[in-house]
Structures are given as C-alpha cells and as structure tokens.
Amino acid sequence: MPSADSGGLAQLTAAELEFIAEDALIEIVPKFKHGPLHLIQGDFGPFVPQARAKVPLWLAITLKKRQKCQIACPSFMSVGYLEQVLRREREDAAVFTPLPHHYLEIASLLLNTASDDIEEPDRVRTLLEDVENVRRAKMYEGMGSAAQEVQQAVKVNDLGAMELLPVRSFFAEALASLYVVSGQKSADHRARDLEEKMPATRASGGGDDNAGGGGGDDDVGAAAAGLGSVEAAAAGGGEEEEPLRPRRVRRFRS
C-alpha cells in the first residue's frame, strides 16, 4: 500500500475515481451509422447498427443518454458470475477474487444510466453490495492483524480502487507511525546493550600503548562517544514519550 504522500493517490475522491473509471472500454450496440471517431484516447468505430463496437465508458453513457445505443452488460455484472464471486469470498477468508480495478465505479455508472440494458438490475445491485461488504470485512481483519505485527507494508492484491479509498491514507499513516515507534524501541535497546558492554571495554583496553591491549583510553573514549550519539538519536531531542498503541480499525459505511 503506498504512503499517503506518494503520487497524490491518497488524496483522490470518490468522484475523481469515478471520472478515471470512465476511461474503461465497454461494448455497445449502436443504433446509428457513423465512421470512426478519432479521439485522444484512440480511434473508435466505425459504428454500424446492431454491430457491437468497443468505446470508452464515458462515450457509451453519452450515447445511451441520447438513445443512440444499447450498452452490453460487462460479464462481471451478470447474476451468475456475482453469485460465484460472493460464494468464493465467503469460503476463503485470505484471498480476494480478481475483479476489475474500478468494478464498483463501473457498476454504479451503468446501474444509474443503463439499468434497462442489465438483466435483473435489482439482483445485481444486491449482489454487488454483498460482495463489497464481505471484502471490506476481510480487508479490515487483515489491517488489524498487520497493525498488531507492526508491519512496514501490507499486500492487498485484487482490491478495487473504491474499496481502498476509505482506508488508504489512514492506514498508510498508521503504518508509518507504528514503524517509527518500532525503530525508536530498537534504538533504545541498542543503546542499553552498548552501555552494558562499557565495563568490559575498559577492562580489556588497559595498559601501555605498546602492550597488546592497544590503548585502552582511546577505545573507551570512542565507545563513550558512540554511546552518546546513540542515546541522542534514541531520545529524539525531548522527553521520552509513551509508545503509541495501535488503534482498532473503526468500521464505517462507504
């Protein structure tokens, strides 16, 4: 999971994710005849009545609103496929079923603008909500385990953009804080270990400079200087603060 500051992804809103999803390609059945359209995204067409053509989702919605086409429902929005996805999600608590990265945004746009082109739209809407709820519960459970183990990163394969939106920035910042606290504890332990070894350093270094010990005073001074720098780094330039404790992830509705 990227950090909250990487690439500005954590700052995207639901509306912006929906705007990005409109670039997804989808099939339509035109009701008009027209040559190819040369767009920035690419060339699309020619358009022949009753002959399927692949266009960006935003163009399909525009044509649908003008009653110039029918939209072919994507395969992942069929009732049979969604029932299989829901069953697999419930059976395996550790794996997310692969779905289009913007499947929630695409489904929302199509259900709002082309429900008459979708078979059993109410059933599809219910299944999508069930799939989203099951996957969200699994995601929160995994996040709780990661917080307890103080991991630096969490692998979340096959989660959709809209599913990650509510937790991306919060969890990235929480992981960063836990990682800093964990590093702080490690520095304290290293300083304590070095302090315990100091008497042994003095005992082994004593004697003449010409003796086999190799100049005990210089070694002691170097070790003391190293200890000071480690303690300063561990102290962080202020009073010692109570270590942060991972909070329970709060469940919320999208």
mmCIF file of C-alpha atoms in Angstrom:
data_model
loop_
_atom_site.group_PDB
_atom_site.id
_atom_site.type_symbol
_atom_site.label_atom_id
_atom_site.label_comp_id
_atom_site.label_asym_id
_atom_site.label_seq_id
_atom_site.Cartn_x
_atom_site.Cartn_y
_atom_site.Cartn_z
ATOM 1 C CA MET A 1 0.000 0.000 0.000
ATOM 2 C CA PRO A 2 1.531 3.372 -0.989
ATOM 3 C CA SER A 3 2.111 6.069 1.542
ATOM 4 C CA ALA A 4 -0.249 8.975 1.951
ATOM 5 C CA ASP A 5 2.115 11.305 0.093
ATOM 6 C CA SER A 6 3.062 9.122 -2.870
ATOM 7 C CA GLY A 7 1.747 10.390 -6.176
ATOM 8 C CA GLY A 8 -1.255 12.075 -4.598
ATOM 9 C CA LEU A 9 -3.260 8.850 -4.866
ATOM 10 C CA ALA A 10 -4.385 9.091 -1.260
ATOM 11 C CA GLN A 11 -5.992 12.477 -1.996
ATOM 12 C CA LEU A 12 -8.376 11.203 -4.701
ATOM 13 C CA THR A 13 -12.082 11.489 -4.010
ATOM 14 C CA ALA A 14 -14.860 9.103 -4.985
ATOM 15 C CA ALA A 15 -15.919 11.457 -7.788
ATOM 16 C CA GLU A 16 -12.373 11.540 -9.173
ATOM 17 C CA LEU A 17 -12.128 7.740 -9.102
ATOM 18 C CA GLU A 18 -15.410 7.574 -10.984
ATOM 19 C CA PHE A 19 -14.025 10.034 -13.547
ATOM 20 C CA ILE A 20 -10.952 7.815 -14.046
ATOM 21 C CA ALA A 21 -13.152 4.723 -14.377
ATOM 22 C CA GLU A 22 -14.993 6.331 -17.302
ATOM 23 C CA ASP A 23 -11.939 5.609 -19.480
ATOM 24 C CA ALA A 24 -12.610 1.867 -19.215
ATOM 25 C CA LEU A 25 -13.583 0.262 -22.519
ATOM 26 C CA ILE A 26 -17.035 -1.244 -22.878
ATOM 27 C CA GLU A 27 -19.089 -2.694 -25.724
ATOM 28 C CA ILE A 28 -22.178 -1.009 -27.163
ATOM 29 C CA VAL A 29 -24.736 -1.870 -29.819
ATOM 30 C CA PRO A 30 -25.141 1.312 -31.935
ATOM 31 C CA LYS A 31 -28.448 2.463 -33.352
ATOM 32 C CA PHE A 32 -26.774 4.763 -35.890
ATOM 33 C CA LYS A 33 -24.274 4.633 -38.695
ATOM 34 C CA HIS A 34 -21.066 6.647 -38.477
ATOM 35 C CA GLY A 35 -17.439 6.451 -39.439
ATOM 36 C CA PRO A 36 -14.570 6.045 -36.960
ATOM 37 C CA LEU A 37 -14.155 8.631 -34.204
ATOM 38 C CA HIS A 38 -10.605 9.892 -33.730
ATOM 39 C CA LEU A 39 -10.268 10.748 -30.044
ATOM 40 C CA ILE A 40 -7.308 11.483 -27.797
ATOM 41 C CA GLN A 41 -7.714 8.065 -26.189
ATOM 42 C CA GLY A 42 -7.677 6.360 -29.603
ATOM 43 C CA ASP A 43 -9.768 5.587 -32.668
ATOM 44 C CA PHE A 44 -13.186 4.003 -32.136
ATOM 45 C CA GLY A 45 -15.634 2.725 -34.717
ATOM 46 C CA PRO A 46 -16.874 2.595 -37.412
ATOM 47 C CA PHE A 47 -20.382 2.352 -35.996
ATOM 48 C CA VAL A 48 -22.930 0.174 -37.748
ATOM 49 C CA PRO A 49 -26.445 -0.513 -36.404
ATOM 50 C CA GLN A 50 -26.696 -3.822 -34.479
ATOM 51 C CA ALA A 51 -22.916 -4.414 -34.783
ATOM 52 C CA ARG A 52 -21.062 -4.288 -31.481
ATOM 53 C CA ALA A 53 -18.334 -1.688 -31.029
ATOM 54 C CA LYS A 54 -15.946 -1.043 -28.165
ATOM 55 C CA VAL A 55 -15.812 2.516 -26.807
ATOM 56 C CA PRO A 56 -14.831 4.300 -23.569
ATOM 57 C CA LEU A 57 -17.458 4.172 -20.852
ATOM 58 C CA TRP A 58 -17.990 7.938 -20.900
ATOM 59 C CA LEU A 59 -18.832 7.812 -24.613
ATOM 60 C CA ALA A 60 -21.166 4.847 -24.110
ATOM 61 C CA ILE A 61 -23.034 6.738 -21.372
ATOM 62 C CA THR A 62 -23.300 9.843 -23.562
ATOM 63 C CA LEU A 63 -24.720 7.837 -26.472
ATOM 64 C CA LYS A 64 -27.065 5.963 -24.149
ATOM 65 C CA LYS A 65 -28.493 9.196 -22.749
ATOM 66 C CA ARG A 66 -29.210 10.302 -26.326
ATOM 67 C CA GLN A 67 -30.805 6.919 -27.098
ATOM 68 C CA LYS A 68 -28.193 6.222 -29.749
ATOM 69 C CA CYS A 69 -27.090 2.829 -28.439
ATOM 70 C CA GLN A 70 -27.620 -0.055 -26.079
ATOM 71 C CA ILE A 71 -24.858 -0.953 -23.627
ATOM 72 C CA ALA A 72 -23.669 -4.549 -23.442
ATOM 73 C CA CYS A 73 -23.508 -5.505 -19.766
ATOM 74 C CA PRO A 74 -19.954 -6.481 -18.711
ATOM 75 C CA SER A 75 -19.516 -10.155 -17.809
ATOM 76 C CA PHE A 76 -18.601 -9.375 -14.191
ATOM 77 C CA MET A 77 -22.063 -7.818 -13.704
ATOM 78 C CA SER A 78 -24.025 -10.953 -14.563
ATOM 79 C CA VAL A 79 -26.032 -12.548 -11.752
ATOM 80 C CA GLY A 80 -24.380 -15.950 -12.165
ATOM 81 C CA TYR A 81 -20.847 -14.542 -12.021
ATOM 82 C CA LEU A 82 -21.552 -12.347 -8.988
ATOM 83 C CA GLU A 83 -23.079 -15.302 -7.133
ATOM 84 C CA GLN A 84 -19.877 -17.289 -7.751
ATOM 85 C CA VAL A 85 -17.736 -14.370 -6.563
ATOM 86 C CA LEU A 86 -19.791 -13.991 -3.396
ATOM 87 C CA ARG A 87 -19.510 -17.699 -2.633
ATOM 88 C CA ARG A 88 -15.722 -17.691 -3.108
ATOM 89 C CA GLU A 89 -15.329 -14.571 -0.973
ATOM 90 C CA ARG A 90 -17.212 -16.195 1.893
ATOM 91 C CA GLU A 91 -15.391 -19.522 1.625
ATOM 92 C CA ASP A 92 -11.811 -18.178 1.540
ATOM 93 C CA ALA A 93 -11.025 -15.549 4.166
ATOM 94 C CA ALA A 94 -7.458 -14.974 2.951
ATOM 95 C CA VAL A 95 -7.943 -14.324 -0.789
ATOM 96 C CA PHE A 96 -9.798 -11.647 -2.763
ATOM 97 C CA THR A 97 -11.425 -12.691 -6.026
ATOM 98 C CA PRO A 98 -9.901 -10.833 -9.006
ATOM 99 C CA LEU A 99 -12.287 -8.169 -10.312
ATOM 100 C CA PRO A 100 -11.772 -5.083 -12.489
ATOM 101 C CA HIS A 101 -9.913 -2.420 -10.503
ATOM 102 C CA HIS A 102 -12.800 0.022 -10.958
ATOM 103 C CA TYR A 103 -15.610 -2.551 -10.813
ATOM 104 C CA LEU A 104 -17.653 -0.625 -8.234
ATOM 105 C CA GLU A 105 -17.450 2.645 -10.158
ATOM 106 C CA ILE A 106 -18.333 0.999 -13.484
ATOM 107 C CA ALA A 107 -21.236 -0.897 -11.952
ATOM 108 C CA SER A 108 -22.577 2.241 -10.272
ATOM 109 C CA LEU A 109 -22.466 4.246 -13.501
ATOM 110 C CA LEU A 110 -24.176 1.515 -15.532
ATOM 111 C CA LEU A 111 -26.872 0.847 -12.939
ATOM 112 C CA ASN A 112 -27.680 4.561 -12.798
ATOM 113 C CA THR A 113 -27.739 5.222 -16.545
ATOM 114 C CA ALA A 114 -28.423 1.905 -18.297
ATOM 115 C CA SER A 115 -30.347 -0.297 -15.890
ATOM 116 C CA ASP A 116 -32.716 -1.293 -18.725
ATOM 117 C CA ASP A 117 -29.759 -2.933 -20.513
ATOM 118 C CA ILE A 118 -28.853 -5.035 -17.450
ATOM 119 C CA GLU A 119 -30.595 -8.317 -16.698
ATOM 120 C CA GLU A 120 -32.110 -8.340 -13.183
ATOM 121 C CA PRO A 121 -30.612 -4.977 -12.146
ATOM 122 C CA ASP A 122 -32.032 -5.132 -8.614
ATOM 123 C CA ARG A 123 -30.468 -8.554 -8.049
ATOM 124 C CA VAL A 124 -27.163 -7.319 -9.477
ATOM 125 C CA ARG A 125 -27.224 -4.308 -7.156
ATOM 126 C CA THR A 126 -27.859 -6.525 -4.113
ATOM 127 C CA LEU A 127 -25.085 -8.962 -5.032
ATOM 128 C CA LEU A 128 -22.608 -6.129 -5.567
ATOM 129 C CA GLU A 129 -23.401 -4.722 -2.126
ATOM 130 C CA ASP A 130 -22.956 -8.169 -0.547
ATOM 131 C CA VAL A 131 -19.616 -8.696 -2.311
ATOM 132 C CA GLU A 132 -18.398 -5.257 -1.250
ATOM 133 C CA ASN A 133 -19.397 -5.841 2.394
ATOM 134 C CA VAL A 134 -17.693 -9.243 2.593
ATOM 135 C CA ARG A 135 -14.494 -7.935 1.006
ATOM 136 C CA ARG A 136 -14.485 -4.868 3.281
ATOM 137 C CA ALA A 137 -14.784 -7.070 6.382
ATOM 138 C CA LYS A 138 -11.871 -9.230 5.194
ATOM 139 C CA MET A 139 -9.793 -6.135 4.476
ATOM 140 C CA TYR A 140 -10.382 -4.687 7.961
ATOM 141 C CA GLU A 141 -9.496 -8.013 9.558
ATOM 142 C CA GLY A 142 -6.216 -8.093 7.636
ATOM 143 C CA MET A 143 -5.466 -4.497 8.601
ATOM 144 C CA GLY A 144 -5.971 -5.340 12.277
ATOM 145 C CA SER A 145 -3.509 -8.236 12.035
ATOM 146 C CA ALA A 146 -0.968 -6.024 10.276
ATOM 147 C CA ALA A 147 -1.251 -3.353 12.975
ATOM 148 C CA GLN A 148 -0.612 -5.902 15.729
ATOM 149 C CA GLU A 149 2.501 -7.217 13.970
ATOM 150 C CA VAL A 150 3.820 -3.673 13.233
ATOM 151 C CA GLN A 151 4.477 -4.399 9.570
ATOM 152 C CA GLN A 152 6.020 -1.785 7.297
ATOM 153 C CA ALA A 153 3.715 -2.632 4.364
ATOM 154 C CA VAL A 154 0.560 -4.592 3.660
ATOM 155 C CA LYS A 155 -0.050 -6.566 0.475
ATOM 156 C CA VAL A 156 -3.603 -6.088 -0.778
ATOM 157 C CA ASN A 157 -3.867 -7.764 -4.161
ATOM 158 C CA ASP A 158 -7.108 -7.635 -6.173
ATOM 159 C CA LEU A 159 -8.788 -4.890 -4.143
ATOM 160 C CA GLY A 160 -10.649 -2.234 -6.097
ATOM 161 C CA ALA A 161 -9.843 1.475 -6.115
ATOM 162 C CA MET A 162 -13.104 2.419 -4.391
ATOM 163 C CA GLU A 163 -12.573 -0.288 -1.758
ATOM 164 C CA LEU A 164 -9.176 1.169 -0.854
ATOM 165 C CA LEU A 165 -10.339 4.783 -0.843
ATOM 166 C CA PRO A 166 -11.729 4.969 2.747
ATOM 167 C CA VAL A 167 -8.621 3.437 4.336
ATOM 168 C CA ARG A 168 -5.697 4.295 2.052
ATOM 169 C CA SER A 169 -4.441 7.467 3.741
ATOM 170 C CA PHE A 170 -5.440 6.474 7.284
ATOM 171 C CA PHE A 171 -3.757 3.087 7.208
ATOM 172 C CA ALA A 172 -0.645 4.359 5.431
ATOM 173 C CA GLU A 173 -0.135 6.982 8.155
ATOM 174 C CA ALA A 174 -0.859 4.408 10.889
ATOM 175 C CA LEU A 175 1.749 2.015 9.483
ATOM 176 C CA ALA A 176 4.296 4.835 9.258
ATOM 177 C CA SER A 177 3.697 5.794 12.907
ATOM 178 C CA LEU A 178 3.983 2.205 14.096
ATOM 179 C CA TYR A 179 7.189 1.744 12.101
ATOM 180 C CA VAL A 180 8.724 4.868 13.697
ATOM 181 C CA VAL A 181 7.764 3.673 17.178
ATOM 182 C CA SER A 182 9.251 0.241 16.449
ATOM 183 C CA GLY A 183 12.506 1.835 15.248
ATOM 184 C CA GLN A 184 12.617 4.013 18.363
ATOM 185 C CA LYS A 185 12.400 0.935 20.584
ATOM 186 C CA SER A 186 15.197 -0.759 18.643
ATOM 187 C CA ALA A 187 17.476 2.281 19.127
ATOM 188 C CA ASP A 188 16.806 2.233 22.885
ATOM 189 C CA HIS A 189 17.742 -1.436 23.078
ATOM 190 C CA ARG A 190 20.987 -0.884 21.145
ATOM 191 C CA ALA A 191 21.982 1.971 23.471
ATOM 192 C CA ARG A 192 21.295 -0.163 26.544
ATOM 193 C CA ASP A 193 23.357 -3.069 25.171
ATOM 194 C CA LEU A 194 26.290 -0.764 24.420
ATOM 195 C CA GLU A 195 26.155 0.712 27.926
ATOM 196 C CA GLU A 196 26.306 -2.776 29.470
ATOM 197 C CA LYS A 197 29.435 -3.592 27.444
ATOM 198 C CA MET A 198 31.327 -0.480 28.600
ATOM 199 C CA PRO A 199 32.998 -2.040 31.735
ATOM 200 C CA ALA A 200 34.292 -4.919 29.640
ATOM 201 C CA THR A 201 35.778 -2.443 27.170
ATOM 202 C CA ARG A 202 37.651 -0.606 29.924
ATOM 203 C CA ALA A 203 38.997 -3.866 31.381
ATOM 204 C CA SER A 204 40.260 -5.227 28.084
ATOM 205 C CA GLY A 205 41.828 -1.985 26.851
ATOM 206 C CA GLY A 206 44.099 -1.037 29.806
ATOM 207 C CA GLY A 207 47.927 -0.939 29.836
ATOM 208 C CA ASP A 208 50.678 0.699 27.830
ATOM 209 C CA ASP A 209 50.221 1.844 24.316
ATOM 210 C CA ASN A 210 52.960 -0.670 23.425
ATOM 211 C CA ALA A 211 51.121 -3.568 25.091
ATOM 212 C CA GLY A 212 48.818 -5.919 23.197
ATOM 213 C CA GLY A 213 45.705 -4.129 24.547
ATOM 214 C CA GLY A 214 46.038 -1.324 22.001
ATOM 215 C CA GLY A 215 45.465 1.889 24.043
ATOM 216 C CA GLY A 216 42.539 1.392 26.428
ATOM 217 C CA ASP A 217 41.809 5.111 26.997
ATOM 218 C CA ASP A 218 41.289 5.785 23.306
ATOM 219 C CA ASP A 219 38.928 2.823 22.971
ATOM 220 C CA VAL A 220 36.913 3.886 25.990
ATOM 221 C CA GLY A 221 36.634 7.439 24.648
ATOM 222 C CA ALA A 222 35.461 6.226 21.259
ATOM 223 C CA ALA A 223 32.910 3.891 22.805
ATOM 224 C CA ALA A 224 31.620 6.665 25.074
ATOM 225 C CA ALA A 225 31.261 8.996 22.080
ATOM 226 C CA GLY A 226 29.349 6.311 20.177
ATOM 227 C CA LEU A 227 27.067 5.765 23.164
ATOM 228 C CA GLY A 228 26.342 9.476 23.372
ATOM 229 C CA SER A 229 25.333 9.659 19.736
ATOM 230 C CA VAL A 230 23.097 6.584 20.026
ATOM 231 C CA GLU A 231 21.413 7.925 23.164
ATOM 232 C CA ALA A 232 20.855 11.294 21.487
ATOM 233 C CA ALA A 233 19.271 9.602 18.479
ATOM 234 C CA ALA A 234 17.084 7.435 20.687
ATOM 235 C CA ALA A 235 15.991 10.360 22.883
ATOM 236 C CA GLY A 236 14.803 12.342 19.843
ATOM 237 C CA GLY A 237 15.740 15.667 21.420
ATOM 238 C CA GLY A 238 12.969 15.737 24.023
ATOM 239 C CA GLU A 239 11.275 13.956 26.831
ATOM 240 C CA GLU A 240 10.580 10.288 26.391
ATOM 241 C CA GLU A 241 7.039 9.769 25.192
ATOM 242 C CA GLU A 242 4.787 6.841 25.893
ATOM 243 C CA PRO A 243 4.850 4.455 22.872
ATOM 244 C CA LEU A 244 1.825 4.663 20.627
ATOM 245 C CA ARG A 245 -0.560 1.758 20.701
ATOM 246 C CA PRO A 246 -2.253 0.546 17.507
ATOM 247 C CA ARG A 247 -5.868 1.607 17.498
ATOM 248 C CA ARG A 248 -8.644 -0.695 16.481
ATOM 249 C CA VAL A 249 -9.730 0.000 12.929
ATOM 250 C CA ARG A 250 -13.113 1.653 13.001
ATOM 251 C CA ARG A 251 -15.694 0.106 10.686
ATOM 252 C CA PHE A 252 -17.708 2.583 8.736
ATOM 253 C CA ARG A 253 -20.012 2.758 5.798
ATOM 254 C CA SER A 254 -18.815 3.911 2.404
#
